[in-house]
PDB file of C-alpha atoms in Angstrom:
ATOM      1  CA  UNK R  69      -9.083  13.525 -25.233  1.00  0.00           C
ATOM      2  CA  UNK R  70      -8.157  10.069 -26.239  1.00  0.00           C
ATOM      3  CA  UNK R  71     -10.733   7.393 -24.591  1.00  0.00           C
ATOM      4  CA  UNK R  72      -9.759   3.122 -24.132  1.00  0.00           C
ATOM      5  CA  UNK R  73     -13.654   1.797 -24.225  1.00  0.00           C
ATOM      6  CA  UNK R  74     -13.220  -0.795 -22.829  1.00  0.00           C
ATOM      7  CA  UNK R  75     -16.693  -3.319 -22.256  1.00  0.00           C
ATOM      8  CA  UNK R  76     -18.419  -5.056 -20.826  1.00  0.00           C
ATOM      9  CA  UNK R  77     -18.185  -3.179 -17.923  1.00  0.00           C
ATOM     10  CA  UNK R  78     -19.686  -5.591 -15.895  1.00  0.00           C
ATOM     11  CA  UNK R  79     -20.851  -9.672 -16.134  1.00  0.00           C
ATOM     12  CA  UNK R  80     -22.019 -12.241 -14.577  1.00  0.00           C
ATOM     13  CA  UNK R  81     -20.924 -15.889 -15.866  1.00  0.00           C
ATOM     14  CA  UNK R  82     -20.914 -19.710 -15.168  1.00  0.00           C
ATOM     15  CA  UNK R  83     -18.875 -21.243 -13.441  1.00  0.00           C
ATOM     16  CA  UNK R  84     -16.756 -23.117 -16.207  1.00  0.00           C
ATOM     17  CA  UNK R  85     -17.375 -21.303 -18.741  1.00  0.00           C
ATOM     18  CA  UNK R  86     -15.460 -18.316 -20.765  1.00  0.00           C
ATOM     19  CA  UNK R  87     -15.438 -14.678 -20.499  1.00  0.00           C
ATOM     20  CA  UNK R  88     -14.195 -12.760 -23.448  1.00  0.00           C
ATOM     21  CA  UNK R  89     -13.160  -8.540 -22.276  1.00  0.00           C
ATOM     22  CA  UNK R  90     -12.857  -6.271 -25.232  1.00  0.00           C
ATOM     23  CA  UNK R  91     -10.153  -2.813 -24.062  1.00  0.00           C
ATOM     24  CA  UNK R  92     -10.573  -0.290 -27.872  1.00  0.00           C
ATOM     25  CA  UNK R  93      -8.783   2.875 -28.372  1.00  0.00           C
ATOM     26  CA  UNK R  94     -10.729   5.507 -29.613  1.00  0.00           C
ATOM     27  CA  UNK R  95      -9.579   7.810 -32.328  1.00  0.00           C
ATOM     28  CA  UNK R  96      -5.565   7.052 -31.447  1.00  0.00           C
ATOM     29  CA  UNK R  97      -3.078   3.823 -32.531  1.00  0.00           C
ATOM     30  CA  UNK R  98      -2.732   1.666 -29.413  1.00  0.00           C
ATOM     31  CA  UNK R  99       0.981  -0.236 -29.973  1.00  0.00           C
ATOM     32  CA  UNK R 100       1.045  -1.062 -26.593  1.00  0.00           C
ATOM     33  CA  UNK R 101      -1.591  -2.470 -23.613  1.00  0.00           C
ATOM     34  CA  UNK R 102      -2.042  -3.618 -20.342  1.00  0.00           C
ATOM     35  CA  UNK R 103      -3.773  -5.228 -17.852  1.00  0.00           C
ATOM     36  CA  UNK R 104      -3.973  -5.391 -14.714  1.00  0.00           C
ATOM     37  CA  UNK R 105      -6.770  -6.766 -11.984  1.00  0.00           C
ATOM     38  CA  UNK R 106      -7.433  -5.504  -8.687  1.00  0.00           C
ATOM     39  CA  UNK R 107      -9.371  -7.571  -6.099  1.00  0.00           C
ATOM     40  CA  UNK R 108     -11.759  -5.472  -3.238  1.00  0.00           C
ATOM     41  CA  UNK R 109     -10.364  -3.282  -1.502  1.00  0.00           C
ATOM     42  CA  UNK R 110      -6.976  -4.018  -2.820  1.00  0.00           C
ATOM     43  CA  UNK R 111      -4.376  -2.228  -5.368  1.00  0.00           C
ATOM     44  CA  UNK R 112      -4.085  -2.816  -9.161  1.00  0.00           C
ATOM     45  CA  UNK R 113      -2.101  -5.763  -9.748  1.00  0.00           C
ATOM     46  CA  UNK R 114      -0.133  -5.934 -13.310  1.00  0.00           C
ATOM     47  CA  UNK R 115      -1.586  -8.961 -15.296  1.00  0.00           C
ATOM     48  CA  UNK R 116       0.162  -8.362 -18.588  1.00  0.00           C
ATOM     49  CA  UNK R 117       1.689  -6.573 -21.308  1.00  0.00           C
ATOM     50  CA  UNK R 118      -0.118  -6.799 -24.715  1.00  0.00           C
ATOM     51  CA  UNK R 119       1.406  -5.048 -28.149  1.00  0.00           C
ATOM     52  CA  UNK R 120       0.660  -5.285 -30.768  1.00  0.00           C
ATOM     53  CA  UNK R 121       0.789  -7.865 -33.408  1.00  0.00           C
ATOM     54  CA  UNK R 122       3.105 -10.325 -30.902  1.00  0.00           C
ATOM     55  CA  UNK R 123       2.649 -12.542 -27.777  1.00  0.00           C
ATOM     56  CA  UNK R 124       1.314 -10.624 -25.106  1.00  0.00           C
ATOM     57  CA  UNK R 125       4.400 -10.295 -21.949  1.00  0.00           C
ATOM     58  CA  UNK R 126       2.687 -11.995 -18.872  1.00  0.00           C
ATOM     59  CA  UNK R 127       3.713 -10.807 -14.982  1.00  0.00           C
ATOM     60  CA  UNK R 128       4.472 -13.640 -12.786  1.00  0.00           C
ATOM     61  CA  UNK R 129       2.292 -15.604 -11.373  1.00  0.00           C
ATOM     62  CA  UNK R 130      -0.109 -15.184 -14.350  1.00  0.00           C
ATOM     63  CA  UNK R 131      -1.851 -18.265 -15.985  1.00  0.00           C
ATOM     64  CA  UNK R 132      -1.177 -16.916 -19.578  1.00  0.00           C
ATOM     65  CA  UNK R 133      -3.290 -19.976 -20.801  1.00  0.00           C
ATOM     66  CA  UNK R 134      -5.895 -18.505 -18.407  1.00  0.00           C
ATOM     67  CA  UNK R 135      -5.713 -15.285 -18.940  1.00  0.00           C
ATOM     68  CA  UNK R 136      -6.066 -15.358 -22.858  1.00  0.00           C
ATOM     69  CA  UNK R 137      -4.384 -12.065 -24.468  1.00  0.00           C
ATOM     70  CA  UNK R 138      -5.283 -10.809 -27.531  1.00  0.00           C
ATOM     71  CA  UNK R 139      -3.807  -7.912 -29.332  1.00  0.00           C
ATOM     72  CA  UNK R 140      -4.330  -8.525 -32.494  1.00  0.00           C
ATOM     73  CA  UNK R 141      -5.369  -5.089 -34.303  1.00  0.00           C
ATOM     74  CA  UNK R 142      -3.985  -1.586 -33.218  1.00  0.00           C
ATOM     75  CA  UNK R 143      -6.857  -0.756 -31.819  1.00  0.00           C
ATOM     76  CA  UNK R 144      -8.313  -3.606 -29.930  1.00  0.00           C
ATOM     77  CA  UNK R 145      -7.556  -5.738 -27.113  1.00  0.00           C
ATOM     78  CA  UNK R 146      -8.722  -8.693 -25.080  1.00  0.00           C
ATOM     79  CA  UNK R 147      -8.626 -10.791 -22.566  1.00  0.00           C
ATOM     80  CA  UNK R 148     -10.245 -13.857 -22.120  1.00  0.00           C
ATOM     81  CA  UNK R 149     -11.473 -15.881 -18.898  1.00  0.00           C
ATOM     82  CA  UNK R 150     -10.633 -19.546 -19.480  1.00  0.00           C
ATOM     83  CA  UNK R 151     -12.528 -22.015 -17.693  1.00  0.00           C
ATOM     84  CA  UNK R 152     -13.798 -18.954 -14.517  1.00  0.00           C
ATOM     85  CA  UNK R 153     -13.728 -19.981 -11.809  1.00  0.00           C
ATOM     86  CA  UNK R 154     -15.203 -18.088  -8.955  1.00  0.00           C
ATOM     87  CA  UNK R 155     -11.692 -17.479  -7.574  1.00  0.00           C
ATOM     88  CA  UNK R 156     -11.069 -15.180 -10.915  1.00  0.00           C
ATOM     89  CA  UNK R 157     -14.202 -13.166 -10.477  1.00  0.00           C
ATOM     90  CA  UNK R 158     -12.761  -9.730  -9.905  1.00  0.00           C
ATOM     91  CA  UNK R 159     -12.350  -6.092 -11.077  1.00  0.00           C
ATOM     92  CA  UNK R 160     -10.608  -6.226 -15.274  1.00  0.00           C
ATOM     93  CA  UNK R 161      -8.624  -2.451 -16.323  1.00  0.00           C
ATOM     94  CA  UNK R 162      -7.503  -2.359 -19.056  1.00  0.00           C
ATOM     95  CA  UNK R 163      -4.868   0.518 -20.414  1.00  0.00           C
ATOM     96  CA  UNK R 164      -3.187   1.531 -23.360  1.00  0.00           C
ATOM     97  CA  UNK R 165      -0.334   3.355 -23.287  1.00  0.00           C
ATOM     98  CA  UNK R 166      -0.529   7.067 -25.465  1.00  0.00           C
ATOM     99  CA  UNK R 167       2.081   9.287 -25.971  1.00  0.00           C
ATOM    100  CA  UNK R 168       1.627  12.724 -25.630  1.00  0.00           C
ATOM    101  CA  UNK R 169      -0.758  12.422 -22.746  1.00  0.00           C
ATOM    102  CA  UNK R 170       0.636  13.667 -19.542  1.00  0.00           C
ATOM    103  CA  UNK R 171       0.651  10.836 -18.163  1.00  0.00           C
ATOM    104  CA  UNK R 172       1.727   8.434 -21.310  1.00  0.00           C
ATOM    105  CA  UNK R 173      -1.321   6.100 -19.956  1.00  0.00           C
ATOM    106  CA  UNK R 174      -4.631   6.751 -20.222  1.00  0.00           C
ATOM    107  CA  UNK R 175      -7.471   3.961 -18.525  1.00  0.00           C
ATOM    108  CA  UNK R 176     -10.654   2.123 -19.415  1.00  0.00           C
ATOM    109  CA  UNK R 177     -12.992   1.834 -17.237  1.00  0.00           C
ATOM    110  CA  UNK R 178     -12.978  -1.723 -15.516  1.00  0.00           C
ATOM    111  CA  UNK R 179     -15.327  -4.658 -16.230  1.00  0.00           C
ATOM    112  CA  UNK R 180     -16.101  -6.350 -13.067  1.00  0.00           C
ATOM    113  CA  UNK R 181     -16.734  -9.931 -13.970  1.00  0.00           C
ATOM    114  CA  UNK R 182     -18.494 -12.006 -11.256  1.00  0.00           C
ATOM    115  CA  UNK R 183     -18.471 -15.914 -11.217  1.00  0.00           C
ATOM    116  CA  UNK R 184     -21.190 -17.803  -9.812  1.00  0.00           C
TER     117      UNK R 184
ATOM    118  CA  UNK S 109      12.143   0.173  -8.979  1.00  0.00           C
ATOM    119  CA  UNK S 110      12.306   2.952  -6.331  1.00  0.00           C
ATOM    120  CA  UNK S 111       9.498   2.080  -4.124  1.00  0.00           C
ATOM    121  CA  UNK S 112       6.898   4.369  -1.884  1.00  0.00           C
ATOM    122  CA  UNK S 113       4.881   4.620   1.201  1.00  0.00           C
ATOM    123  CA  UNK S 114       1.492   5.862   1.972  1.00  0.00           C
ATOM    124  CA  UNK S 115      -0.731   6.418   4.743  1.00  0.00           C
ATOM    125  CA  UNK S 116      -3.764   2.732   4.317  1.00  0.00           C
ATOM    126  CA  UNK S 117      -6.126   5.999   5.056  1.00  0.00           C
ATOM    127  CA  UNK S 118      -6.615   9.441   5.772  1.00  0.00           C
ATOM    128  CA  UNK S 119      -9.608  11.442   5.676  1.00  0.00           C
ATOM    129  CA  UNK S 120     -10.662  15.149   6.215  1.00  0.00           C
ATOM    130  CA  UNK S 121     -13.881  17.391   6.142  1.00  0.00           C
ATOM    131  CA  UNK S 122     -15.733  18.765   2.582  1.00  0.00           C
ATOM    132  CA  UNK S 123     -14.029  22.160   1.799  1.00  0.00           C
ATOM    133  CA  UNK S 124     -11.059  21.733   3.717  1.00  0.00           C
ATOM    134  CA  UNK S 125      -7.463  21.024   2.166  1.00  0.00           C
ATOM    135  CA  UNK S 126      -6.561  17.363   1.839  1.00  0.00           C
ATOM    136  CA  UNK S 127      -2.570  16.853   2.156  1.00  0.00           C
ATOM    137  CA  UNK S 128      -1.414  13.427   0.891  1.00  0.00           C
ATOM    138  CA  UNK S 129       2.236  12.484   1.881  1.00  0.00           C
ATOM    139  CA  UNK S 130       4.180   9.889   0.039  1.00  0.00           C
ATOM    140  CA  UNK S 131       7.439   8.484   1.263  1.00  0.00           C
ATOM    141  CA  UNK S 132      10.317   7.606  -1.839  1.00  0.00           C
ATOM    142  CA  UNK S 133      13.307   7.434  -0.122  1.00  0.00           C
ATOM    143  CA  UNK S 134      14.980   5.674  -2.765  1.00  0.00           C
ATOM    144  CA  UNK S 135      13.911   7.815  -5.316  1.00  0.00           C
ATOM    145  CA  UNK S 136      16.548   8.478  -8.040  1.00  0.00           C
ATOM    146  CA  UNK S 137      17.530  10.914 -10.191  1.00  0.00           C
ATOM    147  CA  UNK S 138      15.836  10.369 -13.452  1.00  0.00           C
ATOM    148  CA  UNK S 139      12.418   9.413 -11.740  1.00  0.00           C
ATOM    149  CA  UNK S 140       9.269  11.106 -11.533  1.00  0.00           C
ATOM    150  CA  UNK S 141       6.502  11.095  -8.707  1.00  0.00           C
ATOM    151  CA  UNK S 142       2.879  10.814 -10.601  1.00  0.00           C
ATOM    152  CA  UNK S 143       0.122  11.090  -8.560  1.00  0.00           C
ATOM    153  CA  UNK S 144      -3.129   9.095  -9.599  1.00  0.00           C
ATOM    154  CA  UNK S 145      -6.972   7.960  -8.003  1.00  0.00           C
ATOM    155  CA  UNK S 146      -9.265   5.754  -8.247  1.00  0.00           C
ATOM    156  CA  UNK S 147     -12.551   6.131  -7.744  1.00  0.00           C
ATOM    157  CA  UNK S 148     -14.678   3.589  -6.360  1.00  0.00           C
ATOM    158  CA  UNK S 149     -15.277   0.977  -9.305  1.00  0.00           C
ATOM    159  CA  UNK S 150     -13.600   3.108 -11.783  1.00  0.00           C
ATOM    160  CA  UNK S 151     -10.207   2.713 -13.786  1.00  0.00           C
ATOM    161  CA  UNK S 152      -7.603   4.750 -12.563  1.00  0.00           C
ATOM    162  CA  UNK S 153      -7.015   9.120 -13.104  1.00  0.00           C
ATOM    163  CA  UNK S 154      -3.870  10.617 -13.146  1.00  0.00           C
ATOM    164  CA  UNK S 155      -3.861  13.881 -10.973  1.00  0.00           C
ATOM    165  CA  UNK S 156      -0.891  15.511 -11.243  1.00  0.00           C
ATOM    166  CA  UNK S 157       3.204  14.729 -11.148  1.00  0.00           C
ATOM    167  CA  UNK S 158       6.639  15.926 -11.068  1.00  0.00           C
ATOM    168  CA  UNK S 159      10.241  16.049 -11.063  1.00  0.00           C
ATOM    169  CA  UNK S 160      12.041  18.094  -8.384  1.00  0.00           C
ATOM    170  CA  UNK S 161       9.843  21.305  -8.948  1.00  0.00           C
ATOM    171  CA  UNK S 162       6.511  22.140  -6.814  1.00  0.00           C
ATOM    172  CA  UNK S 163       3.438  22.023  -9.531  1.00  0.00           C
ATOM    173  CA  UNK S 164       0.079  23.140  -9.464  1.00  0.00           C
ATOM    174  CA  UNK S 165      -2.993  22.031 -12.045  1.00  0.00           C
ATOM    175  CA  UNK S 166      -6.614  22.335 -12.177  1.00  0.00           C
ATOM    176  CA  UNK S 167      -7.277  19.464 -10.078  1.00  0.00           C
ATOM    177  CA  UNK S 168      -4.030  20.365  -7.119  1.00  0.00           C
ATOM    178  CA  UNK S 169      -0.790  20.780  -5.703  1.00  0.00           C
ATOM    179  CA  UNK S 170       1.944  18.109  -5.615  1.00  0.00           C
ATOM    180  CA  UNK S 171       5.424  19.045  -2.883  1.00  0.00           C
ATOM    181  CA  UNK S 172       8.266  17.799  -3.748  1.00  0.00           C
ATOM    182  CA  UNK S 173      11.031  18.219  -0.429  1.00  0.00           C
ATOM    183  CA  UNK S 174      14.465  19.805  -1.718  1.00  0.00           C
ATOM    184  CA  UNK S 175      15.854  15.841  -1.716  1.00  0.00           C
ATOM    185  CA  UNK S 176      13.058  14.397  -3.462  1.00  0.00           C
ATOM    186  CA  UNK S 177      13.325  11.651  -0.536  1.00  0.00           C
ATOM    187  CA  UNK S 178       9.460  12.764  -0.223  1.00  0.00           C
ATOM    188  CA  UNK S 179       5.974  14.576  -1.954  1.00  0.00           C
ATOM    189  CA  UNK S 180       2.182  15.980  -0.477  1.00  0.00           C
ATOM    190  CA  UNK S 181      -0.569  16.092  -2.552  1.00  0.00           C
ATOM    191  CA  UNK S 182      -2.307  18.539  -1.865  1.00  0.00           C
ATOM    192  CA  UNK S 183      -6.439  19.004  -3.128  1.00  0.00           C
ATOM    193  CA  UNK S 184      -6.633  23.011  -1.450  1.00  0.00           C
ATOM    194  CA  UNK S 185     -10.737  22.541  -1.121  1.00  0.00           C
ATOM    195  CA  UNK S 186     -11.855  18.954  -1.195  1.00  0.00           C
ATOM    196  CA  UNK S 187     -15.693  17.605  -1.427  1.00  0.00           C
ATOM    197  CA  UNK S 188     -17.661  14.853  -1.625  1.00  0.00           C
ATOM    198  CA  UNK S 189     -16.349  12.973  -5.137  1.00  0.00           C
ATOM    199  CA  UNK S 190     -12.503  13.696  -4.138  1.00  0.00           C
ATOM    200  CA  UNK S 191     -13.050  10.526  -2.288  1.00  0.00           C
ATOM    201  CA  UNK S 192     -11.017   7.808  -4.001  1.00  0.00           C
ATOM    202  CA  UNK S 193      -7.769   5.964  -3.285  1.00  0.00           C
ATOM    203  CA  UNK S 194      -4.947   8.724  -4.258  1.00  0.00           C
ATOM    204  CA  UNK S 195      -1.687   6.279  -5.581  1.00  0.00           C
ATOM    205  CA  UNK S 196       1.461   8.201  -5.641  1.00  0.00           C
ATOM    206  CA  UNK S 197       4.080   6.283  -8.141  1.00  0.00           C
ATOM    207  CA  UNK S 198       7.638   6.769  -9.241  1.00  0.00           C
ATOM    208  CA  UNK S 199       8.628   6.397 -12.310  1.00  0.00           C
ATOM    209  CA  UNK S 200      11.647   7.194 -15.169  1.00  0.00           C
ATOM    210  CA  UNK S 201       9.243  10.018 -16.887  1.00  0.00           C
ATOM    211  CA  UNK S 202       8.239   9.395 -20.824  1.00  0.00           C
ATOM    212  CA  UNK S 203      10.434   5.363 -20.533  1.00  0.00           C
ATOM    213  CA  UNK S 204       8.415   3.983 -23.534  1.00  0.00           C
ATOM    214  CA  UNK S 205       9.399   0.762 -21.520  1.00  0.00           C
ATOM    215  CA  UNK S 206       8.608   0.910 -18.315  1.00  0.00           C
ATOM    216  CA  UNK S 207       4.899  -0.246 -16.667  1.00  0.00           C
ATOM    217  CA  UNK S 208       3.055   1.396 -14.083  1.00  0.00           C
ATOM    218  CA  UNK S 209       2.882  -0.137 -10.722  1.00  0.00           C
ATOM    219  CA  UNK S 210       0.715   0.621  -8.307  1.00  0.00           C
ATOM    220  CA  UNK S 211       0.920   0.488  -5.190  1.00  0.00           C
ATOM    221  CA  UNK S 212      -1.297   0.354  -2.361  1.00  0.00           C
ATOM    222  CA  UNK S 213      -2.123   4.442  -1.609  1.00  0.00           C
ATOM    223  CA  UNK S 214      -4.080   6.084   0.054  1.00  0.00           C
ATOM    224  CA  UNK S 215      -8.242   5.506   0.856  1.00  0.00           C
ATOM    225  CA  UNK S 216      -9.370   9.246   1.305  1.00  0.00           C
ATOM    226  CA  UNK S 217     -12.800   9.932   2.649  1.00  0.00           C
ATOM    227  CA  UNK S 218     -13.755  13.791   2.690  1.00  0.00           C
ATOM    228  CA  UNK S 219     -16.415  14.114   5.088  1.00  0.00           C
ATOM    229  CA  UNK S 220     -19.634  15.918   4.980  1.00  0.00           C
TER     230      UNK S 220
END
């Protein structure tokens, strides 16, 4: 079936640096993608919705200048964590809207970010 | 959006049925019940969904009460690989404007 490929699966970075996470749709065009964050033992929290060719819509409380989302093509959305700090360490998951699937969505496998 | 209530954790023995409840007393007429699960450090996986009739697929069965205020996900013969967090979500079907919002879910532990 349709797959969303998310890279990297894990990354360790130094405090103050920026990290880019890619979410790529394989074999289908993803006009809408979603980015989630998940802290240990907690549920997924929706961060933002990205639509191809337009600005992302951020959920309340999510800093858009810190979490830069780019959805420049129908197959690629990226999340850049800028000036990362230890409190940004989390599991980040992307999802794409997928028409024709049983539930209308498909999820990436997630990226574990550790900021040291 | 209608909200759901799930027990925070459950356990069952391997090979037995796992019955995971979900309350959604404020569900509206056009909202479906969807179930997902998340195995540790992976993305969520769709399991099953239904509107008002009971549903069954290769993974699970979904029993929805007649008043639609609650439902139960049944894993008929749980295996160790079914250990995961299970999320019950109510949503308006394939509404293209819908954002999938996850609640706290039920952490299911399948014991050997």
